[in-house]
Amino acid sequence: MRFPLWVRIAATLFAALFVTVHWHYDNAVNFLWLSDIGMFGAVAALWLRSRLLASMMLLAVALSDGLAWTLDFVFGLVAGWHPFNATSYMFDPAVPAIVRGLSLFHLFLPAMLVWMVHRLGYDRRALAAQTALTIGLFWVSHAMTDPARNINWVFGPGRPQSAVPGWVYLAAMMTAFPLMCYVPVHLVLIALRWDRRGAPPARRARSEVR
C-alpha cells in the first residue's frame, strides 16, 4: 500500500526542519524522547511501507501523545494548568517560538499513525518489538543524559524524584509504561481486527485458524 508522494515529502521535510532547528539550539538530546522517535519512525514507515514499524510507532505515541500530551496542552491553553506537567515548556517564552511551534507535531502524529496502520494493517509483533525498543531507550536516557532534562521521565514523573532509588524507579518505568500505554492499544487494534488489514492471504488464513 503506497502512501501519497506529497505526504511522504511533507513528512520528510518536517523531520529535516525539526532536526535542523534542534541541532541549531544545541538540543539534539531531545531526539531521545519517545515522541521524537515516533516521529522519525513514522517518516521511515511512510517510505518503507512497513507494517511493523508503523505499528510500533503507533503504540509509542497513541496514549502518551494522543491522550496525555494533548490533554496537558489543552488544559494549559485553557486553564493554565498542566495535569501531567508535560507541556509547560510550550508556554515558556524562554523557549524559542520555532521550537515550540515544531512541538505541535505531538497533536497530529497519533492521527497520522492511525491512518497509516489503518491502511497497512497492524502487526502483532509490534508489542514485543516496541517494548524492547522502549526498554533500551529508557536505559540510554537514564545512563547518558542530564537528570535535569529528565528525558522520557526516566528520573521521575515530570521532574526528578528521590522517594525511591533511581534503579527501582527506572525498572518500574520499564515495566509499567508498556503495560499501561502499549498493551491497551494493542488489544484494541486486535479487537478491531486491524491485524488482518493488508495482510497477505496466507497470514490472514493462519490468523483465522488461531
GROMACS .gro file of C-alpha atoms in nm, residues 21 25 89 92-102:
model
   14
   21VAL     CA    1   1.629   2.360   1.442
   25TYR     CA    2   1.981   2.526   1.951
   89TYR     CA    3   0.757   2.447   2.804
   92ASP     CA    4   0.758   2.938   2.831
   93PRO     CA    5   0.876   3.249   2.640
   94ALA     CA    6   1.235   3.147   2.712
   95VAL     CA    7   1.191   2.854   2.472
   96PRO     CA    8   1.230   2.972   2.109
   97ALA     CA    9   0.897   3.010   1.933
   98ILE     CA   10   1.007   2.789   1.644
   99VAL     CA   11   1.093   2.505   1.886
  100ARG     CA   12   0.752   2.534   2.048
  101GLY     CA   13   0.581   2.551   1.710
  102LEU     CA   14   0.753   2.237   1.585
   0.00000   0.00000   0.00000
